[in-house]
Amino acid sequence: MPGRPDYLALRELTKTFAHRHGTHHAVDGVSLEVAEGEFVSLLGPSGSGKTTTLMMIAGFVAPSAGAIVVDDRSIADVPPHRRNIGVVFQSYALFPKMTVAANVGFPLRMRGVSRARVKEQVTRLLTLVGLEAYADRRPAQLSGGQQQRVALARALVFDPGLLLLDEPMSALDRKLREQLQLEVRRIQRTLNVTTLYVTHDQDEAMLLSDRVAIMDGGRVQQLGTPREVYTAPANRFVAQFLGETNVVPATVVAGDAGSPRATVAGGLVGFAARRATRAGERVELFVRPEQVTLAAAGERALAGRVAQALYLGDTTRYRVRLGDGTLVTAAVANRSDAPRFAAEQQVSLDWEAASARVLD
Amino acid sequence: MTRGRLATPLLVAPALAFLAVVLFYPLARTVEQSFTDPTTGLENYRHLFASGVYVRVLLTTLLVSGLVTGICLLLGYPLAYTAATRGGGVRALVLAAVMIPFWTSLLVRTYAWQVILGREGPIASLLDAVGVAAPQLLYNRIGAVVGMVYVMLPFMVLSLYAVMRDVDPSLLRAARSLGAPAGRAFRHVYLPQTLPGVTGGVLLVFVISIGFYVTPALLGGRKEVFIAELIQMNVTETVQWGFASALGVVLLLVTLALLAAYDRLLGAESMFAAGRREGRA
């Protein structure tokens, strides 16, 4: 069911901290709209402002400027306990002295819900997260993954208008994380709760999200579906932060035309520009390793020599040195019919014009 | 393994020897003396409990110590909370304010209170200036309690701070986000987490208070006599070593009874820096 597109709206949200050497913009004019029922991740390195943004929405950090609007209502003056927002913390923040059931029932008890109804709702949520058998345990008696699920159940039991998660998986090991990611996604879809998820793990953000907001320096660098931000990064930061990318120096030969071309180490290749370029301009082309096609010498536009061949099981990563010394990484899927190259072997390579980008 | 089994007794031997000489032996002698000096039997204890004076002094000691403990808790909890939850500058200020008197001579601090609370002191002058007759602040219960609270406060604050420092700050945030107003979040979530610090601090302050000598003697005067003063009097003035020993034994037994009660309720382990393991989820 498609909800309203601006269920949660951040408008020019800003948080500045004063310190000895001036002011620091932790969050610097973030504007963002999240649709009802949508799952959006804030993805960025540490210090990019993503957690501060989340804490402002939850009401624990007062914004310096800007507005937070939920369902057409500004929540600037609403205290945290009346915002009706479920929050899952990095440390889970389960109440150690209470049982699992008491933890999950806490928000309902605070709302004066009847005992019978609390019990019913707690059972419903614990069943949803698969922990109905653990109702009488204490948090300390649970594994990290189980604690995480209790925290999720507790944040959802009161049917919050919004669910916020602050790096909830960062303390878990990789296997468990993957399993829980799928579960979080299933639960979020089941309840159709509008969700904002803070993470620095790009695989996690891609897997979970309808859209991803890439953050750096307190600003949203790009907002888009996982495919959009990966294949069409808006700027250098996004291109280099997400996955791996080759940065290839090139000289534009033909600029504005429908299919711009450039020379790289003496060879001619196509590229796609987000902005107008002119002939003779020095640019950098951003190319993902899996977009590079590697072939025997002379077959493709650019000539090079294999500097290193790394076998990784599903792919082989070739580091190829071009004539001008530029290193280009090519990731080749290890299909049985894929050509193989050895170190020091002469090869050639190129890419689809659309996959090489000139970025600001 | 073999080395470890041998090493442990060797490592604790010096400490045990030291305790044997300076604690266990004198303690045993004190207990013995209370039953044998001047005559063998329960005479000292009979005298102690028969005379209303000594029982009253013991009750005064317990009452004033209880009062001091209560006031220390009321003053110390917000102080420790501030130190544990605020950032660097505020924390450093609170801890310094608590610790610096802690490092100053007890006698100096007690004489300082004599000046502050005295007839010519700043409090009396201030009250005079606004035309209020200054009440007697020195050589009575007020003086004793004020001086003792001042001395005991660091023990309370440090006990609480050790526990509060380990409470996950996101617990309170979690409670707020889940619909608890600030007061209820504190009562339901924060307070239970800090109870080991409360009981530890209360016990520490109370136990030290009932054995207190200098401060009640100098600030409480003749009206607020503590049991420690009686012991001192019996040793130096009336030279009744056996009776002084009996008083000491009773004081020790009261202290041990309190410790036992504490252990029953909470486990002795949780007394110092308690709740640390539980504090983290």
XYZ file of C-alpha atoms in Angstrom:
641
model
C 0.000 0.000 0.000
C 1.682 3.182 -1.153
C 1.598 5.758 1.636
C 2.166 9.485 1.416
C 5.623 10.251 0.019
C 6.590 12.789 2.677
C 5.467 10.962 5.807
C 8.768 11.908 7.438
C 10.328 15.120 6.191
C 13.600 16.636 7.324
C 13.965 20.232 6.168
C 17.390 21.852 6.265
C 18.077 20.046 9.522
C 21.268 21.399 11.107
C 23.215 20.698 14.255
C 26.237 22.755 15.175
C 28.461 22.219 18.170
C 30.522 25.065 19.551
C 34.047 24.186 20.556
C 37.325 25.884 21.273
C 38.236 26.508 17.654
C 34.843 27.653 16.421
C 31.728 25.766 15.454
C 31.454 22.309 14.002
C 28.560 21.412 11.699
C 27.755 17.832 12.722
C 24.660 17.935 10.544
C 24.657 20.582 7.850
C 21.316 21.247 6.191
C 19.936 17.757 5.702
C 16.707 17.593 3.728
C 15.104 14.237 3.199
C 11.651 12.805 2.630
C 10.706 9.286 3.592
C 7.472 7.764 2.335
C 5.051 5.960 4.606
C 6.184 2.363 5.031
C 9.494 3.037 3.304
C 12.868 1.760 4.545
C 15.610 4.353 4.146
C 19.204 3.945 5.317
C 21.570 6.707 6.298
C 24.901 5.355 5.131
C 28.212 7.061 5.724
C 31.567 6.921 7.458
C 31.810 7.747 11.154
C 31.464 11.449 11.790
C 29.223 11.937 8.768
C 26.321 13.108 10.938
C 24.053 10.114 10.475
C 23.629 9.220 14.154
C 23.192 12.874 15.142
C 20.436 13.134 12.542
C 18.736 10.089 14.029
C 19.067 11.417 17.574
C 17.475 14.700 16.554
C 14.486 12.831 15.123
C 14.222 10.774 18.321
C 14.341 13.980 20.365
C 17.581 13.436 22.271
C 19.526 16.133 20.471
C 18.018 19.567 19.874
C 18.436 20.783 16.274
C 20.260 24.085 15.795
C 18.088 24.865 12.789
C 15.630 23.241 10.436
C 12.469 21.233 10.897
C 11.414 17.641 11.483
C 7.920 16.930 10.249
C 6.096 13.652 10.811
C 2.746 13.221 9.118
C 2.446 16.975 8.523
C 3.155 17.803 12.160
C 6.361 19.481 13.311
C 7.731 17.548 16.266
C 10.277 20.151 17.337
C 8.502 20.855 20.628
C 7.312 17.324 21.363
C 9.318 15.666 24.185
C 10.895 12.293 23.324
C 8.400 10.231 25.291
C 5.463 11.637 23.343
C 6.942 11.353 19.864
C 5.766 7.763 19.457
C 8.994 6.768 17.757
C 10.563 3.355 18.300
C 14.346 3.451 18.674
C 16.772 0.522 18.566
C 20.139 1.513 20.025
C 23.578 0.263 19.111
C 23.967 -1.178 22.632
C 20.325 -2.440 22.507
C 19.764 -0.627 25.830
C 17.670 -3.455 27.246
C 16.775 -2.900 30.891
C 19.028 -5.396 32.719
C 16.827 -5.816 35.802
C 13.691 -6.647 33.806
C 12.751 -9.865 32.068
C 12.381 -9.996 28.300
C 8.599 -9.781 28.657
C 8.881 -6.800 31.033
C 11.237 -5.071 28.608
C 8.884 -5.540 25.677
C 5.874 -4.601 27.810
C 7.549 -1.427 29.155
C 6.277 0.998 26.504
C 2.729 -0.344 26.906
C 2.863 -0.040 30.687
C 4.053 3.553 30.293
C 0.958 4.158 28.183
C -1.376 2.730 30.810
C -2.401 -0.264 28.728
C -4.292 -2.942 30.661
C -2.380 -5.918 32.008
C -4.188 -8.417 29.782
C -3.594 -6.337 26.668
C 0.098 -5.910 27.540
C 0.496 -9.657 27.844
C -1.257 -10.226 24.539
C 0.827 -7.643 22.676
C 4.096 -8.829 24.214
C 3.332 -12.377 23.094
C 2.447 -11.174 19.608
C 5.723 -9.268 19.206
C 7.902 -11.955 20.783
C 6.337 -14.452 18.390
C 7.061 -12.136 15.485
C 10.753 -12.040 16.394
C 10.807 -15.749 17.276
C 11.544 -15.379 20.985
C 8.236 -16.368 22.613
C 10.075 -19.090 24.569
C 12.402 -16.528 26.179
C 9.826 -14.257 27.811
C 10.995 -14.925 31.362
C 14.731 -14.651 30.732
C 16.863 -11.689 31.653
C 18.687 -9.821 28.888
C 22.062 -11.005 30.227
C 20.969 -14.595 29.598
C 20.467 -13.985 25.878
C 22.923 -13.963 22.991
C 23.684 -10.722 21.190
C 21.380 -11.603 18.326
C 18.544 -12.457 20.677
C 19.016 -9.208 22.600
C 18.864 -7.382 19.325
C 15.533 -8.990 18.500
C 14.141 -8.147 21.934
C 15.173 -4.529 21.376
C 13.372 -4.591 18.033
C 10.231 -6.112 19.556
C 10.283 -3.489 22.322
C 10.632 -0.663 19.800
C 7.685 -1.960 17.754
C 5.203 -3.176 20.366
C 3.485 0.194 20.721
C 2.873 0.586 16.973
C 5.224 3.555 16.600
C 4.741 5.955 13.742
C 8.427 5.670 12.948
C 11.181 3.161 13.636
C 14.770 4.371 14.054
C 17.715 1.992 14.244
C 21.211 3.148 15.152
C 23.800 0.671 13.857
C 21.912 -2.207 15.481
C 24.084 -4.916 13.935
C 27.534 -3.490 14.553
C 28.229 -5.655 17.613
C 27.284 -8.926 15.905
C 29.430 -11.287 13.890
C 29.031 -11.505 10.156
C 26.947 -14.696 9.865
C 24.471 -13.606 12.485
C 24.306 -10.160 10.950
C 23.263 -11.504 7.554
C 20.579 -13.648 9.128
C 19.227 -10.780 11.221
C 19.271 -8.377 8.286
C 16.835 -10.594 6.437
C 14.711 -10.830 9.554
C 14.649 -7.070 10.112
C 13.545 -6.631 6.535
C 10.799 -9.258 6.892
C 9.484 -7.698 10.108
C 9.595 -4.191 8.685
C 7.598 -5.330 5.654
C 5.129 -7.241 7.806
C 4.338 -4.221 9.968
C 4.825 -1.705 7.153
C 6.483 0.711 9.568
C 8.350 3.708 8.185
C 11.995 3.054 9.022
C 15.214 5.030 9.151
C 18.305 2.899 9.574
C 21.777 4.218 10.385
C 24.732 2.109 9.286
C 28.265 2.358 7.995
C 27.974 -1.057 6.333
C 27.136 -0.598 2.680
C 26.133 -4.218 2.042
C 23.662 -3.915 4.880
C 22.271 -0.640 3.558
C 21.891 -2.072 0.040
C 20.250 -5.273 1.210
C 17.730 -3.656 3.530
C 16.759 -0.380 1.990
C 14.242 0.893 -0.473
C 16.445 3.962 -0.724
C 19.839 4.884 0.642
C 20.997 8.349 1.712
C 24.772 8.549 1.452
C 26.083 11.001 4.027
C 29.409 12.740 4.433
C 30.465 15.879 6.255
C 27.003 16.364 7.708
C 25.309 16.459 4.318
C 23.340 14.037 2.186
C 25.626 13.399 -0.784
C 23.097 11.331 -2.699
C 19.679 9.830 -2.115
C 18.492 7.015 -4.325
C 17.733 3.337 -4.666
C 20.684 1.039 -3.997
C 21.056 0.527 -7.751
C 21.032 4.259 -8.470
C 23.639 5.178 -5.921
C 25.904 2.343 -6.978
C 25.649 2.600 -10.739
C 25.116 6.353 -11.018
C 27.012 7.969 -8.145
C 26.363 11.697 -7.909
C 29.910 12.642 -6.995
C 33.409 11.413 -6.265
C 32.661 10.738 -2.617
C 29.757 8.433 -3.384
C 31.668 6.642 -6.137
C 34.641 5.954 -3.909
C 32.716 5.257 -0.709
C 30.448 2.627 -2.260
C 32.256 -0.469 -3.434
C 35.462 -0.183 -5.368
C 36.156 2.102 -8.250
C 38.956 2.825 -10.713
C 39.925 6.451 -11.156
C 41.434 6.750 -14.645
C 43.029 10.022 -15.875
C 41.838 10.815 -19.399
C 41.813 13.642 -21.978
C 38.519 14.506 -23.644
C 38.651 14.209 -27.437
C 35.053 14.924 -28.328
C 33.010 16.603 -25.626
C 29.335 17.378 -25.876
C 28.203 15.080 -28.628
C 25.866 12.180 -27.861
C 28.775 9.859 -27.229
C 31.722 11.696 -25.729
C 35.141 10.086 -26.128
C 38.452 10.431 -24.404
C 41.976 9.094 -24.724
C 43.439 7.037 -21.954
C 47.121 6.073 -22.227
C 46.948 6.403 -26.005
C 43.725 4.447 -26.484
C 40.289 5.843 -27.272
C 37.370 5.022 -24.950
C 33.808 6.232 -24.453
C 32.397 7.720 -21.279
C 29.235 9.272 -19.861
C 29.426 12.739 -18.360
C 27.022 14.214 -15.817
C 28.163 17.629 -16.983
C 29.321 19.184 -20.276
C 32.968 18.562 -21.139
C 35.058 20.125 -23.866
C 37.746 18.742 -26.146
C 41.207 18.815 -24.590
C 39.927 18.857 -21.003
C 41.744 16.669 -18.492
C 39.217 14.540 -16.588
C 39.064 11.499 -14.378
C 36.887 8.551 -15.375
C 35.271 6.494 -12.609
C 34.884 2.850 -13.649
C 33.778 -0.073 -11.451
C 36.125 -3.098 -11.690
C 33.294 -5.399 -12.777
C 32.565 -3.086 -15.739
C 36.042 -3.528 -17.183
C 36.256 -6.076 -19.993
C 39.611 -7.849 -20.192
C 40.783 -9.580 -23.385
C 43.878 -10.840 -25.173
C 46.349 -8.219 -26.407
C 45.102 -6.128 -29.327
C 41.419 -7.036 -29.061
C 40.316 -3.976 -27.023
C 41.072 -0.263 -27.083
C 43.540 0.002 -24.199
C 46.777 -1.972 -24.007
C 48.337 -3.013 -20.720
C 50.259 -5.634 -18.832
C 48.908 -7.745 -15.940
C 50.696 -6.618 -12.768
C 48.881 -8.937 -10.433
C 46.208 -11.636 -10.704
C 44.317 -12.385 -7.478
C 42.089 -15.450 -7.454
C 39.131 -14.918 -5.059
C 36.915 -17.903 -5.840
C 33.939 -16.281 -7.509
C 36.041 -13.675 -9.285
C 39.609 -13.026 -10.253
C 40.874 -9.500 -9.748
C 43.454 -8.396 -12.302
C 45.548 -5.322 -11.665
C 46.526 -4.107 -15.107
C 49.186 -1.431 -15.710
C 48.428 0.751 -18.746
C 51.096 2.370 -20.933
C 51.135 5.581 -18.873
C 51.506 3.689 -15.585
C 47.831 3.934 -14.519
C 46.662 0.842 -12.658
C 43.189 -0.422 -13.586
C 41.499 -3.181 -11.611
C 39.291 -5.589 -13.541
C 37.028 -8.032 -11.715
C 36.361 -11.037 -13.946
C 33.713 -13.602 -12.980
C 35.259 -17.066 -12.864
C 32.949 -18.790 -15.273
C 34.431 -21.928 -16.759
C 34.590 -20.240 -20.179
C 36.246 -17.070 -18.887
C 39.678 -16.345 -20.336
C 42.563 -16.539 -17.868
C 45.586 -14.319 -17.768
C 48.857 -14.622 -15.906
C 50.999 -11.921 -14.331
C 53.255 -10.096 -16.826
C 51.012 -11.113 -19.716
C 50.144 -8.450 -22.298
C 46.397 -7.816 -22.387
C 43.861 -5.267 -23.589
C 40.779 -3.800 -21.968
C 37.922 -1.356 -22.291
C 34.427 -0.684 -20.927
C 30.921 0.261 -21.986
C 30.749 4.013 -22.429
C 27.818 4.270 -19.997
C 29.794 2.710 -17.159
C 32.648 5.244 -17.198
C 31.670 8.497 -15.550
C 33.115 11.948 -15.193
C 32.226 13.226 -11.738
C 32.527 16.538 -9.933
C 49.863 -25.738 37.761
C 52.344 -26.932 40.378
C 54.024 -23.571 40.496
C 50.682 -21.780 40.717
C 49.556 -23.915 43.648
C 52.695 -23.082 45.539
C 52.848 -19.458 44.473
C 49.441 -18.455 45.808
C 50.111 -19.192 49.507
C 53.554 -17.633 49.176
C 52.081 -14.491 47.713
C 49.451 -14.029 50.426
C 51.773 -15.018 53.298
C 53.238 -11.539 53.950
C 49.803 -9.946 54.028
C 48.491 -12.662 56.344
C 51.470 -12.294 58.649
C 50.966 -8.551 58.775
C 47.265 -8.899 59.550
C 48.006 -11.525 62.189
C 50.315 -9.150 64.028
C 48.422 -5.883 63.718
C 44.803 -7.066 63.528
C 44.014 -10.588 64.665
C 46.248 -10.667 67.718
C 45.191 -7.276 69.154
C 41.575 -8.099 68.380
C 41.781 -11.398 70.214
C 43.477 -9.637 73.143
C 40.742 -6.985 73.223
C 37.988 -9.590 73.292
C 39.870 -11.533 75.958
C 40.429 -8.430 78.053
C 36.759 -7.514 77.954
C 36.036 -10.790 79.741
C 39.018 -10.854 82.124
C 39.902 -7.326 83.210
C 39.551 -6.537 86.074
C 37.739 -9.814 86.926
C 36.965 -12.861 84.833
C 33.352 -13.051 83.722
C 30.638 -10.939 82.124
C 30.970 -8.097 84.631
C 32.005 -5.487 82.027
C 29.056 -6.319 79.787
C 26.620 -6.377 82.693
C 27.816 -2.919 83.684
C 27.585 -1.698 80.117
C 23.971 -2.756 79.579
C 22.824 -2.039 83.124
C 23.810 1.614 82.961
C 21.431 3.684 80.861
C 24.263 6.047 79.918
C 26.124 3.593 77.737
C 23.040 2.307 75.971
C 21.947 5.884 75.368
C 25.349 6.778 73.930
C 25.148 3.737 71.666
C 21.674 4.793 70.493
C 22.855 8.382 69.930
C 25.767 7.035 67.905
C 23.426 4.939 65.754
C 20.873 7.730 65.364
C 23.344 10.461 64.416
C 25.155 8.052 62.079
C 21.815 7.243 60.436
C 21.043 10.932 60.050
C 24.477 11.598 58.561
C 24.082 8.667 56.175
C 20.664 9.865 55.021
C 21.854 13.415 54.398
C 24.956 12.142 52.573
C 22.725 10.078 50.279
C 20.431 13.009 49.542
C 23.359 15.308 48.777
C 25.598 12.692 47.168
C 23.195 11.154 44.669
C 22.686 14.295 42.569
C 26.402 15.079 42.788
C 27.429 11.613 41.633
C 24.739 11.662 38.943
C 26.068 14.952 37.627
C 29.633 13.660 37.592
C 28.629 10.414 35.879
C 26.386 11.854 33.185
C 27.925 15.225 32.313
C 30.879 15.893 30.067
C 34.520 16.476 30.939
C 34.493 19.964 32.483
C 31.517 19.525 34.786
C 32.644 16.032 35.780
C 36.152 17.224 36.631
C 34.750 20.098 38.681
C 32.392 17.912 40.727
C 34.992 15.215 41.338
C 37.616 17.781 42.318
C 35.171 19.476 44.710
C 34.516 16.088 46.294
C 38.078 14.788 46.321
C 40.162 17.789 47.396
C 38.669 17.947 50.931
C 39.146 14.173 51.006
C 42.885 14.708 50.733
C 42.997 17.374 53.444
C 43.704 16.550 57.085
C 40.582 15.562 58.998
C 41.638 17.635 61.974
C 42.172 20.751 59.876
C 38.759 20.386 58.288
C 37.087 19.877 61.629
C 38.698 22.957 63.151
C 37.633 24.871 60.050
C 34.041 23.950 60.818
C 34.527 25.199 64.375
C 35.364 28.579 62.900
C 32.531 28.526 60.363
C 29.877 27.448 62.846
C 31.221 29.446 65.806
C 29.639 32.481 67.464
C 31.896 34.862 65.515
C 31.761 32.770 62.334
C 30.397 33.797 58.929
C 27.032 32.095 59.399
C 26.341 33.803 62.702
C 27.527 37.158 61.274
C 25.279 36.780 58.267
C 22.251 35.974 60.411
C 23.106 38.900 62.682
C 23.295 41.214 59.688
C 19.772 40.317 58.581
C 18.558 40.647 62.153
C 17.943 36.995 62.986
C 19.238 35.584 66.232
C 21.793 32.921 65.330
C 20.959 29.520 66.801
C 23.624 27.519 68.565
C 25.376 25.625 65.764
C 28.383 24.283 67.598
C 28.777 21.707 70.363
C 25.439 20.063 69.701
C 23.817 17.679 67.206
C 23.779 20.264 64.384
C 27.526 20.757 64.628
C 28.226 17.040 64.800
C 25.977 16.227 61.842
C 27.252 19.061 59.631
C 30.882 18.147 60.283
C 30.340 14.438 59.774
C 28.318 14.879 56.572
C 31.146 16.979 55.223
C 33.701 14.292 56.021
C 31.563 11.389 54.816
C 30.218 12.855 51.583
C 33.190 11.763 49.421
C 32.678 8.126 50.446
C 29.057 8.292 49.363
C 29.756 10.143 46.116
C 32.556 7.785 45.109
C 30.482 4.662 45.862
C 27.636 6.009 43.740
C 29.870 7.334 41.001
C 31.612 3.969 40.566
C 28.260 2.352 39.817
C 26.706 5.190 37.836
C 29.711 5.462 35.547
C 28.936 1.963 34.287
C 25.256 2.499 33.615
C 24.693 2.573 29.849
C 23.553 6.148 29.122
C 21.306 4.905 26.343
C 19.132 3.138 28.944
C 17.557 6.441 29.923
C 17.182 7.455 26.312
C 15.590 4.121 25.523
C 13.099 4.581 28.356
C 12.258 8.080 27.117
C 11.759 6.919 23.547
C 9.530 4.104 24.757
C 7.137 6.581 26.327
C 8.440 7.224 29.832
C 8.474 10.840 31.065
C 11.811 11.858 32.584
C 10.753 11.106 36.162
C 9.411 7.641 35.435
C 12.386 6.787 33.231
C 14.621 7.659 36.147
C 12.565 5.704 38.689
C 11.977 2.587 36.594
C 15.294 2.334 34.811
C 18.091 4.421 36.282
C 17.438 4.107 39.999
C 17.304 0.267 40.036
C 20.613 0.221 38.170
C 22.281 2.348 40.810
C 20.890 0.579 43.900
C 24.093 -1.393 44.521
C 25.924 1.928 44.747
C 23.276 3.303 47.099
C 23.470 0.344 49.471
C 27.260 0.230 49.240
C 27.582 3.938 49.979
C 25.024 3.805 52.790
C 26.796 0.905 54.448
C 30.234 2.444 54.094
C 29.184 5.822 55.494
C 27.167 4.299 58.319
C 29.861 1.876 59.425
C 32.560 4.542 59.387
C 30.247 6.995 61.171
C 29.468 4.780 64.156
C 33.180 4.481 64.881
C 33.797 8.215 64.402
C 35.767 10.047 67.084
C 37.426 13.334 66.128
C 34.605 15.201 64.437
C 31.783 14.471 66.918
C 34.200 15.122 69.797
C 35.196 18.561 68.471
C 31.898 19.705 66.977
C 29.328 17.808 69.041
C 30.697 18.807 72.405
C 29.441 17.210 75.596
C 25.877 16.718 74.369
C 26.538 14.469 71.399
C 28.887 11.876 72.818
C 29.772 9.026 70.471
C 30.701 5.576 71.662
C 34.247 6.054 70.425
C 34.596 8.977 72.831
C 33.527 6.773 75.713
C 36.117 4.204 74.762
C 38.775 6.898 74.681
C 37.625 8.227 78.053
C 37.805 4.774 79.637
C 41.294 4.201 78.298
C 42.920 7.539 79.137
C 40.918 8.994 82.000
C 39.399 6.248 84.096
C 41.897 3.621 82.893
C 39.330 0.839 82.710
C 40.879 -1.204 79.912
C 38.507 -4.104 80.287
C 35.423 -1.935 80.105
C 36.826 -0.005 77.132
C 37.430 -3.364 75.455
C 33.837 -4.402 76.087
C 32.591 -1.172 74.482
C 34.862 -1.847 71.516
C 33.566 -5.390 71.177
C 29.948 -4.201 71.203
C 30.748 -1.627 68.525
C 32.447 -4.320 66.450
C 29.479 -6.657 66.848
C 27.023 -3.984 65.730
C 29.171 -3.358 62.676
C 29.419 -7.064 61.877
C 25.669 -7.483 62.298
C 25.130 -4.723 59.753
C 27.563 -6.319 57.323
C 25.839 -9.668 57.758
C 22.457 -8.101 57.083
C 23.879 -6.465 53.987
C 25.368 -9.724 52.789
C 21.998 -11.431 53.275
C 20.212 -8.785 51.267
C 22.655 -8.085 48.471
C 25.766 -10.223 48.668
C 28.998 -8.877 50.083
C 30.644 -8.858 46.682
C 28.429 -6.074 45.481
C 29.705 -3.714 48.154
C 32.478 -2.080 46.192
C 32.126 -0.926 42.624
C 29.042 -3.039 42.657
C 26.779 -3.886 39.789
C 29.545 -3.528 37.281
C 28.898 -6.871 35.691
C 25.181 -6.386 35.679
C 25.359 -2.773 34.647
C 26.187 -3.643 31.082
C 23.497 -5.474 29.209
